[in-house]
């Protein structure tokens, strides 16, 4: 029987989630700044606000897809899979999609409310990504005669 330890590994999906969650939060906070500057009179920033909104939707879509893959990558036969990150990422994608629709329709009050809600949710998603996606411990190979 070998006593060597197998190091824990961080799946590639975890790194992608860390990047997309960070970019999602940074972008939603940037959106608030751009909206504030637009409201104070810099009309040209509306175009930048729109482009950043499109980028957020791409980050949210990628994050949702990778969160689903992350859940599957971490699933173990003896552990229940967690849908928390996938659910939060899906909710973030839904909010961002509604946000874009309201913004295009120039429905400002709910657009602003969802913007603040999206930023808060982006913070929660980043928190969950950073606290719940540590290294995945590798399984030790079974010794001869042991059950798998």
Backbone as ProteinMPNN parsed JSONL, in Angstrom:
{"seq_chain_A": "XXXXXXXXXXXXXXXXXXXXXXXXXXXXXXXXXXXXXXXXXXXXXXXXXXXXXXXXXXXXXXXXXXXXXXXXXXXXXXXXXXXXXXXXXXXXXXXXXXXXXXXXXXXXXXXXXXXXXXXXXXXXXXXXXXXXXXXXXXXXXXXXXXXX", "coords_chain_A": {"N_chain_A": [[0.836, -1.176, 0.0], [0.63, 2.142, -0.888], [1.856, 5.217, 0.462], [1.969, 7.688, -0.617], [0.869, 10.98, -1.306], [-1.75, 12.323, -3.272], [-1.852, 15.209, -5.092], [-4.283, 17.852, -4.827], [-6.37, 19.122, -7.427], [-7.171, 21.986, -9.421], [-9.827, 22.381, -11.462], [-9.991, 23.344, -14.979], [-12.342, 24.605, -15.48], [-12.929, 25.937, -13.143], [-11.074, 28.018, -13.134], [-11.926, 29.475, -15.365], [-14.46, 30.217, -14.453], [-13.733, 31.879, -12.316], [-12.539, 33.99, -13.691], [-14.652, 34.857, -15.426], [-16.625, 35.528, -13.534], [-15.337, 37.577, -12.147], [-14.93, 39.447, -14.225], [-17.613, 39.86, -14.88], [-18.609, 41.091, -12.529], [-16.932, 43.403, -12.403], [-17.679, 44.628, -14.815], [-20.442, 45.13, -14.447], [-20.331, 46.965, -12.385], [-18.925, 48.982, -13.684], [-20.879, 49.681, -15.524], [-22.735, 51.058, -13.937], [-21.243, 53.356, -13.332], [-20.896, 54.404, -15.929], [-23.578, 54.863, -16.609], [-24.249, 56.809, -14.741], [-22.537, 58.903, -15.543], [-23.585, 59.328, -18.078], [-26.158, 60.244, -17.464], [-25.511, 62.665, -16.288], [-24.884, 64.201, -18.433], [-23.032, 63.472, -20.467], [-23.573, 62.402, -23.349], [-22.446, 60.749, -25.294], [-21.541, 58.533, -23.958], [-23.555, 56.701, -23.858], [-23.403, 54.921, -25.977], [-21.062, 53.509, -25.31], [-21.954, 52.41, -22.935], [-23.88, 50.665, -23.928], [-22.278, 48.872, -25.404], [-20.708, 47.763, -23.357], [-22.759, 46.541, -21.95], [-23.472, 44.535, -23.76], [-21.127, 43.027, -23.658], [-21.252, 42.14, -21.012], [-23.426, 40.424, -21.218], [-22.323, 38.401, -22.773], [-20.287, 37.481, -21.027], [-21.937, 36.543, -18.984], [-23.374, 34.488, -20.256], [-21.291, 32.702, -20.973], [-20.351, 32.177, -18.399], [-22.573, 30.873, -17.246], [-22.729, 28.533, -18.828], [-20.218, 27.368, -18.261], [-20.42, 27.092, -15.517], [-22.287, 25.064, -15.347], [-20.788, 22.99, -16.477], [-18.758, 22.902, -14.582], [-20.1, 21.98, -12.322], [-20.637, 19.395, -13.134], [-18.007, 18.485, -13.447], [-17.083, 18.39, -10.861], [-18.671, 16.548, -9.666], [-19.111, 13.732, -7.706], [-19.453, 10.226, -7.12], [-20.211, 9.681, -4.452], [-21.067, 12.114, -3.443], [-23.518, 14.662, -3.362], [-24.409, 16.63, -6.201], [-23.946, 20.148, -6.527], [-26.176, 22.681, -7.237], [-26.099, 25.343, -6.809], [-24.226, 27.355, -7.781], [-24.634, 27.116, -10.537], [-27.351, 27.766, -10.669], [-27.335, 30.433, -9.655], [-25.743, 31.629, -11.614], [-27.367, 31.254, -13.845], [-29.552, 32.83, -13.1], [-28.281, 35.315, -13.055], [-27.688, 35.577, -15.799], [-30.323, 35.682, -16.786], [-31.242, 38.067, -15.574], [-29.494, 39.938, -16.749], [-30.221, 39.66, -19.412], [-32.898, 40.553, -19.331], [-32.364, 43.123, -18.509], [-31.034, 44.202, -20.742], [-33.104, 44.144, -22.609], [-34.959, 45.929, -21.421], [-33.405, 48.234, -21.413], [-33.021, 48.702, -24.164], [-35.642, 49.243, -24.846], [-35.951, 51.61, -23.592], [-37.016, 51.795, -21.012], [-36.606, 53.129, -18.235], [-36.677, 53.185, -15.278], [-37.181, 50.428, -14.24], [-35.0, 49.321, -15.552], [-32.797, 50.523, -14.332], [-33.168, 49.59, -11.713], [-32.872, 46.81, -12.084], [-30.253, 46.892, -12.875], [-28.819, 47.572, -10.549], [-29.548, 45.378, -9.004], [-28.411, 43.348, -10.558], [-25.69, 43.92, -10.242], [-25.387, 43.422, -7.498], [-26.001, 40.693, -7.472], [-23.933, 39.764, -9.093], [-21.791, 40.208, -7.381], [-22.404, 38.337, -5.404], [-22.22, 35.946, -6.887], [-19.474, 35.97, -7.544], [-18.428, 35.758, -4.96], [-19.379, 33.182, -4.227], [-18.083, 31.657, -6.183], [-15.406, 32.053, -5.426], [-15.342, 31.011, -2.852], [-16.465, 28.447, -2.849], [-15.287, 26.847, -4.755], [-12.86, 25.282, -4.525], [-9.782, 23.352, -4.761], [-10.132, 20.138, -6.303], [-10.055, 17.178, -4.66], [-7.947, 14.517, -5.543], [-8.691, 11.142, -6.329], [-7.499, 8.359, -4.539], [-5.811, 5.594, -5.904], [-7.336, 2.391, -5.769], [-6.262, -0.222, -3.669], [-5.125, -3.574, -4.275], [-7.749, -5.864, -4.014], [-9.397, -4.159, -2.576], [-12.567, -2.517, -2.388], [-13.97, -0.469, -4.971]], "CA_chain_A": [[0.0, 0.0, 0.0], [1.45, 3.339, -1.036], [1.465, 6.322, 1.34], [2.169, 8.965, -1.296], [-0.359, 11.76, -1.428], [-2.055, 12.819, -4.609], [-2.224, 16.61, -4.901], [-5.589, 18.29, -5.308], [-6.271, 19.875, -8.674], [-8.215, 22.958, -9.716], [-10.22, 22.17, -12.854], [-9.948, 24.524, -15.847], [-13.628, 25.3, -15.372], [-12.853, 26.837, -11.988], [-10.351, 29.225, -13.537], [-12.809, 30.236, -16.256], [-15.482, 30.823, -13.612], [-13.13, 32.985, -11.567], [-12.347, 35.111, -14.628], [-15.943, 35.398, -15.888], [-17.301, 36.162, -12.403], [-14.643, 38.851, -11.893], [-15.275, 40.367, -15.324], [-19.029, 40.191, -14.743], [-18.754, 42.092, -11.462], [-16.292, 44.647, -12.821], [-18.474, 45.238, -15.887], [-21.692, 45.684, -13.918], [-19.992, 48.192, -11.646], [-18.6, 49.974, -14.71], [-22.145, 50.119, -16.102], [-23.282, 52.085, -13.045], [-20.467, 54.577, -13.556], [-21.235, 54.925, -17.263], [-24.948, 55.377, -16.553], [-24.197, 58.072, -13.996], [-21.917, 59.919, -16.394], [-24.533, 59.617, -19.153], [-27.249, 61.051, -16.892], [-25.008, 64.011, -16.002], [-24.753, 64.987, -19.649], [-22.118, 62.963, -21.481], [-24.456, 61.569, -24.159], [-21.661, 59.775, -26.059], [-21.296, 57.335, -23.157], [-24.643, 55.744, -24.048], [-22.886, 53.889, -26.877], [-20.134, 52.692, -24.522], [-22.823, 51.685, -22.006], [-24.49, 49.584, -24.714], [-21.232, 47.889, -25.73], [-20.367, 47.058, -22.116], [-23.896, 45.669, -21.674], [-23.331, 43.346, -24.621], [-20.019, 42.23, -23.111], [-21.751, 41.483, -19.805], [-24.27, 39.298, -21.615], [-21.419, 37.321, -23.196], [-19.681, 36.928, -19.811], [-22.982, 35.806, -18.256], [-23.662, 33.256, -21.001], [-20.137, 31.822, -20.787], [-20.324, 31.786, -16.991], [-23.633, 29.883, -17.033], [-22.325, 27.28, -19.47], [-19.078, 26.793, -17.545], [-20.904, 26.679, -14.186], [-22.895, 23.753, -15.536], [-19.687, 22.03, -16.652], [-18.053, 22.828, -13.297], [-20.888, 21.111, -11.46], [-20.42, 18.023, -13.595], [-16.603, 18.119, -13.221], [-16.882, 18.158, -9.434], [-19.603, 15.542, -9.178], [-18.529, 12.47, -7.266], [-20.531, 9.267, -6.847], [-20.647, 9.716, -3.06], [-21.414, 13.482, -3.061], [-24.557, 15.248, -4.219], [-23.965, 17.785, -6.98], [-24.512, 21.415, -6.084], [-26.718, 23.509, -8.315], [-26.105, 26.736, -6.365], [-23.499, 28.219, -8.7], [-25.328, 27.072, -11.822], [-28.585, 28.538, -10.502], [-27.006, 31.861, -9.549], [-25.263, 32.067, -12.931], [-28.548, 31.326, -14.7], [-30.304, 34.016, -12.682], [-27.526, 36.478, -13.533], [-27.925, 35.644, -17.234], [-31.705, 36.133, -16.988], [-31.314, 39.494, -15.221], [-28.774, 40.71, -17.76], [-31.049, 39.647, -20.619], [-34.013, 41.48, -19.085], [-31.736, 44.447, -18.451], [-30.789, 44.645, -22.116], [-34.412, 44.409, -23.208], [-35.504, 47.169, -20.854], [-32.574, 49.35, -21.874], [-33.346, 48.962, -25.579], [-36.992, 49.816, -24.887], [-35.868, 52.88, -22.856], [-37.819, 51.725, -19.787], [-35.459, 53.473, -17.4], [-36.753, 52.846, -13.85], [-36.844, 49.025, -13.984], [-33.658, 49.086, -16.077], [-31.846, 50.916, -13.277], [-33.352, 48.669, -10.597], [-32.221, 45.539, -12.432], [-28.807, 47.127, -12.915], [-28.32, 47.468, -9.181], [-29.74, 43.977, -8.619], [-27.402, 42.556, -11.28], [-24.386, 44.144, -9.605], [-25.394, 42.689, -6.23], [-25.938, 39.27, -7.793], [-22.58, 39.498, -9.591], [-20.935, 40.098, -6.192], [-22.698, 37.053, -4.769], [-21.654, 34.893, -7.735], [-18.018, 35.958, -7.342], [-18.2, 35.226, -3.61], [-19.591, 31.728, -4.274], [-16.996, 31.079, -6.982], [-14.141, 32.089, -4.684], [-15.393, 30.254, -1.602], [-16.952, 27.074, -2.992], [-14.658, 26.12, -5.863], [-11.463, 24.984, -4.223], [-9.239, 22.203, -5.487], [-10.845, 18.859, -6.236], [-9.09, 16.155, -4.241], [-7.848, 13.361, -6.442], [-8.982, 9.861, -5.677], [-6.372, 7.427, -4.44], [-6.116, 4.312, -6.55], [-7.663, 1.315, -4.838], [-5.266, -1.294, -3.55], [-5.638, -4.871, -4.707], [-8.679, -6.465, -3.086], [-10.291, -3.157, -1.985], [-13.721, -2.127, -3.216], [-13.808, 0.859, -5.569]], "C_chain_A": [[0.884, 1.244, 0.0], [0.937, 4.447, -0.123], [1.651, 7.675, 0.674], [0.829, 9.678, -1.462], [-0.51, 12.254, -2.853], [-2.519, 14.258, -4.454], [-3.609, 16.918, -5.477], [-5.389, 19.148, -6.548], [-7.433, 20.852, -8.783], [-8.581, 22.783, -11.18], [-10.162, 23.467, -13.664], [-11.247, 25.304, -15.75], [-13.632, 26.278, -14.205], [-12.153, 28.135, -12.365], [-11.205, 30.099, -14.457], [-13.9, 30.914, -15.45], [-14.935, 32.003, -12.817], [-12.963, 34.218, -12.454], [-13.684, 35.712, -15.04], [-16.701, 36.078, -14.753], [-16.659, 37.51, -12.074], [-14.972, 39.881, -12.968], [-16.742, 40.788, -15.258], [-19.253, 41.246, -13.68], [-18.158, 43.426, -11.879], [-17.143, 45.375, -13.86], [-19.776, 45.82, -15.378], [-21.434, 46.946, -13.107], [-19.629, 49.325, -12.609], [-19.873, 50.535, -15.336], [-22.784, 51.211, -15.247], [-22.569, 53.41, -13.219], [-20.825, 55.208, -14.893], [-22.643, 55.516, -17.283], [-24.984, 56.712, -15.823], [-23.597, 59.189, -14.821], [-22.83, 60.304, -17.556], [-25.637, 60.544, -18.647], [-26.783, 62.478, -16.608], [-24.674, 64.807, -17.257], [-23.808, 64.49, -20.72], [-22.854, 61.926, -22.33], [-23.693, 60.507, -24.94], [-21.431, 58.475, -25.282], [-22.428, 56.318, -23.267], [-24.195, 54.604, -24.969], [-21.939, 52.954, -26.131], [-20.924, 51.823, -23.546], [-23.461, 50.47, -22.708], [-23.477, 48.488, -25.03], [-20.848, 47.086, -24.485], [-21.505, 46.116, -21.722], [-23.853, 44.4, -22.509], [-22.217, 42.44, -24.12], [-20.471, 41.483, -21.859], [-22.604, 40.277, -20.175], [-23.415, 38.118, -22.094], [-20.746, 36.657, -21.994], [-20.699, 36.059, -19.073], [-23.306, 34.486, -18.936], [-22.531, 32.243, -20.833], [-20.093, 31.298, -19.354], [-21.377, 30.713, -16.701], [-23.231, 28.525, -17.614], [-21.195, 26.603, -18.69], [-19.484, 26.363, -16.133], [-21.57, 25.311, -14.263], [-21.815, 22.682, -15.691], [-18.915, 21.833, -15.349], [-18.786, 21.877, -12.35], [-20.663, 19.653, -11.838], [-18.976, 17.569, -13.325], [-16.35, 17.77, -11.754], [-17.769, 17.052, -8.877], [-18.858, 14.249, -8.861], [-19.676, 11.514, -6.943], [-21.071, 9.364, -5.419], [-21.026, 11.115, -2.574], [-22.523, 14.013, -3.962], [-23.99, 16.458, -4.963], [-24.645, 19.051, -6.492], [-24.954, 22.225, -7.293], [-26.646, 24.988, -7.965], [-25.427, 27.669, -7.369], [-24.158, 28.259, -10.072], [-26.609, 27.902, -11.761], [-28.341, 30.031, -10.427], [-26.529, 32.412, -10.895], [-26.414, 32.186, -13.923], [-29.406, 32.539, -14.37], [-29.613, 35.294, -13.153], [-27.735, 36.662, -15.036], [-29.336, 36.16, -17.527], [-31.85, 37.625, -16.672], [-30.637, 40.367, -16.271], [-29.586, 40.768, -19.054], [-32.236, 40.593, -20.479], [-33.523, 42.918, -19.076], [-31.527, 45.017, -19.852], [-32.113, 44.984, -22.8], [-35.024, 45.712, -22.712], [-34.706, 48.384, -21.318], [-32.87, 49.725, -23.318], [-34.716, 49.616, -25.726], [-37.064, 51.166, -24.175], [-36.837, 52.94, -21.667], [-36.825, 51.887, -18.634], [-35.552, 52.99, -15.955], [-36.476, 51.367, -13.582], [-35.451, 48.649, -14.493], [-32.615, 49.414, -15.009], [-31.944, 49.974, -12.079], [-32.661, 47.332, -10.883], [-30.707, 45.684, -12.533], [-28.18, 46.99, -11.54], [-28.425, 46.023, -8.695], [-28.704, 43.078, -9.29], [-26.022, 42.712, -10.652], [-24.302, 43.391, -8.28], [-25.281, 41.186, -6.474], [-24.554, 38.887, -8.318], [-21.591, 39.384, -8.426], [-21.143, 38.76, -5.5], [-22.099, 35.901, -5.575], [-20.141, 34.82, -7.544], [-17.672, 35.394, -5.97], [-18.33, 33.702, -3.6], [-18.47, 31.055, -5.06], [-15.704, 31.011, -6.164], [-14.161, 31.233, -3.428], [-15.764, 28.784, -1.779], [-16.279, 26.286, -4.106], [-13.165, 25.939, -5.613], [-10.979, 23.805, -5.04], [-10.097, 20.956, -5.289], [-9.826, 17.808, -5.814], [-9.119, 14.973, -5.2], [-8.154, 12.098, -5.65], [-7.726, 8.997, -5.665], [-6.748, 6.14, -5.158], [-6.358, 3.235, -5.495], [-6.567, 0.267, -4.83], [-5.926, -2.602, -3.961], [-6.548, -5.447, -3.627], [-9.629, -5.481, -2.433], [-11.429, -2.867, -2.953], [-13.508, -0.723, -3.748], [-14.809, 1.817, -5.067]], "O_chain_A": [[1.793, 1.361, 0.822], [-0.272, 4.603, 0.05], [1.507, 8.708, 1.327], [-0.2, 9.055, -1.723], [0.465, 12.559, -3.539], [-3.494, 14.508, -3.746], [-4.039, 16.328, -6.468], [-4.367, 19.817, -6.698], [-8.535, 20.586, -8.303], [-7.745, 23.008, -12.056], [-10.27, 24.558, -13.105], [-11.257, 26.524, -15.917], [-14.269, 27.329, -14.275], [-12.581, 29.219, -11.968], [-11.201, 31.323, -14.334], [-14.241, 32.065, -15.722], [-15.615, 33.019, -12.668], [-13.213, 35.344, -12.024], [-13.849, 36.932, -15.012], [-17.354, 37.097, -14.976], [-17.359, 38.473, -11.759], [-15.257, 41.04, -12.665], [-17.075, 41.938, -15.547], [-20.004, 42.196, -13.899], [-18.799, 44.467, -11.73], [-17.307, 46.593, -13.793], [-20.185, 46.893, -15.821], [-22.228, 47.885, -13.14], [-19.98, 50.482, -12.378], [-19.943, 51.725, -15.644], [-23.317, 52.184, -15.782], [-23.203, 54.465, -13.252], [-21.034, 56.419, -14.974], [-22.873, 56.553, -17.904], [-25.675, 57.638, -16.247], [-24.1, 60.312, -14.8], [-22.853, 61.462, -17.974], [-26.005, 61.509, -19.318], [-27.585, 63.409, -16.681], [-24.234, 65.953, -17.167], [-23.789, 65.058, -21.812], [-22.773, 60.726, -22.068], [-24.252, 59.447, -25.223], [-21.158, 57.434, -25.88], [-22.277, 55.183, -22.815], [-24.571, 53.452, -24.757], [-22.008, 51.737, -26.302], [-20.608, 50.649, -23.352], [-23.559, 49.389, -22.128], [-23.794, 47.303, -24.931], [-20.682, 45.868, -24.556], [-21.256, 45.02, -21.219], [-24.163, 43.315, -22.017], [-22.349, 41.216, -24.153], [-20.113, 40.321, -21.666], [-22.521, 39.232, -19.531], [-23.758, 36.963, -21.842], [-20.641, 35.432, -21.933], [-20.367, 34.974, -18.595], [-23.493, 33.471, -18.264], [-22.782, 31.065, -20.58], [-19.83, 30.117, -19.125], [-21.098, 29.749, -15.987], [-23.379, 27.494, -16.958], [-21.225, 25.39, -18.486], [-18.957, 25.383, -15.608], [-21.433, 24.496, -13.351], [-21.914, 21.602, -15.11], [-18.471, 20.725, -15.049], [-18.161, 21.069, -11.663], [-20.519, 18.789, -10.974], [-18.746, 16.402, -13.01], [-15.493, 16.94, -11.451], [-17.618, 16.667, -7.718], [-18.074, 13.752, -9.669], [-20.753, 11.951, -6.538], [-22.263, 9.151, -5.197], [-21.287, 11.285, -1.383], [-22.477, 13.837, -5.18], [-23.189, 17.214, -4.414], [-25.806, 19.015, -6.086], [-24.196, 22.423, -8.242], [-27.094, 25.819, -8.755], [-26.014, 28.677, -7.762], [-24.231, 29.317, -10.699], [-26.916, 28.651, -12.688], [-29.051, 30.813, -11.059], [-26.874, 33.533, -11.267], [-26.441, 33.103, -14.744], [-29.927, 33.198, -15.27], [-30.268, 36.238, -13.595], [-27.938, 37.785, -15.497], [-29.52, 36.987, -18.421], [-32.503, 38.359, -17.414], [-31.159, 41.421, -16.636], [-29.632, 41.806, -19.715], [-32.545, 41.347, -21.401], [-34.197, 43.818, -19.578], [-31.816, 46.186, -20.103], [-32.219, 45.997, -23.49], [-35.544, 46.502, -23.5], [-35.278, 49.441, -21.585], [-32.961, 50.904, -23.66], [-34.928, 50.439, -26.617], [-38.12, 51.799, -24.156], [-37.4, 53.99, -21.359], [-36.277, 50.908, -18.128], [-34.581, 52.43, -15.447], [-35.607, 51.062, -12.765], [-34.799, 47.766, -13.935], [-31.662, 48.66, -14.813], [-30.926, 49.601, -11.495], [-31.956, 46.792, -10.031], [-29.966, 44.727, -12.307], [-27.132, 46.363, -11.387], [-27.509, 45.507, -8.054], [-28.181, 42.155, -8.666], [-25.272, 41.742, -10.544], [-23.274, 42.79, -7.969], [-24.553, 40.49, -5.767], [-24.057, 37.802, -8.017], [-20.667, 38.571, -8.468], [-20.185, 38.123, -5.06], [-21.528, 34.976, -4.997], [-19.586, 33.731, -7.398], [-16.717, 34.628, -5.839], [-17.486, 33.011, -3.03], [-17.964, 30.009, -4.655], [-14.991, 30.009, -6.215], [-13.111, 30.773, -2.979], [-15.41, 27.957, -0.938], [-16.674, 25.152, -4.372], [-12.326, 26.388, -6.394], [-11.692, 23.315, -5.915], [-10.703, 20.759, -4.236], [-8.847, 17.57, -6.521], [-10.181, 14.501, -5.606], [-7.899, 12.019, -4.448], [-6.994, 8.919, -6.652], [-7.872, 5.656, -5.033], [-5.676, 3.178, -4.472], [-6.017, -0.082, -5.874], [-7.152, -2.708, -3.986], [-6.165, -5.512, -2.459], [-10.588, -5.905, -1.789], [-11.273, -2.959, -4.17], [-12.933, 0.124, -3.062], [-14.809, 2.98, -5.472]]}, "name": "protein", "num_of_chains": 1, "seq": "XXXXXXXXXXXXXXXXXXXXXXXXXXXXXXXXXXXXXXXXXXXXXXXXXXXXXXXXXXXXXXXXXXXXXXXXXXXXXXXXXXXXXXXXXXXXXXXXXXXXXXXXXXXXXXXXXXXXXXXXXXXXXXXXXXXXXXXXXXXXXXXXXXXX"}
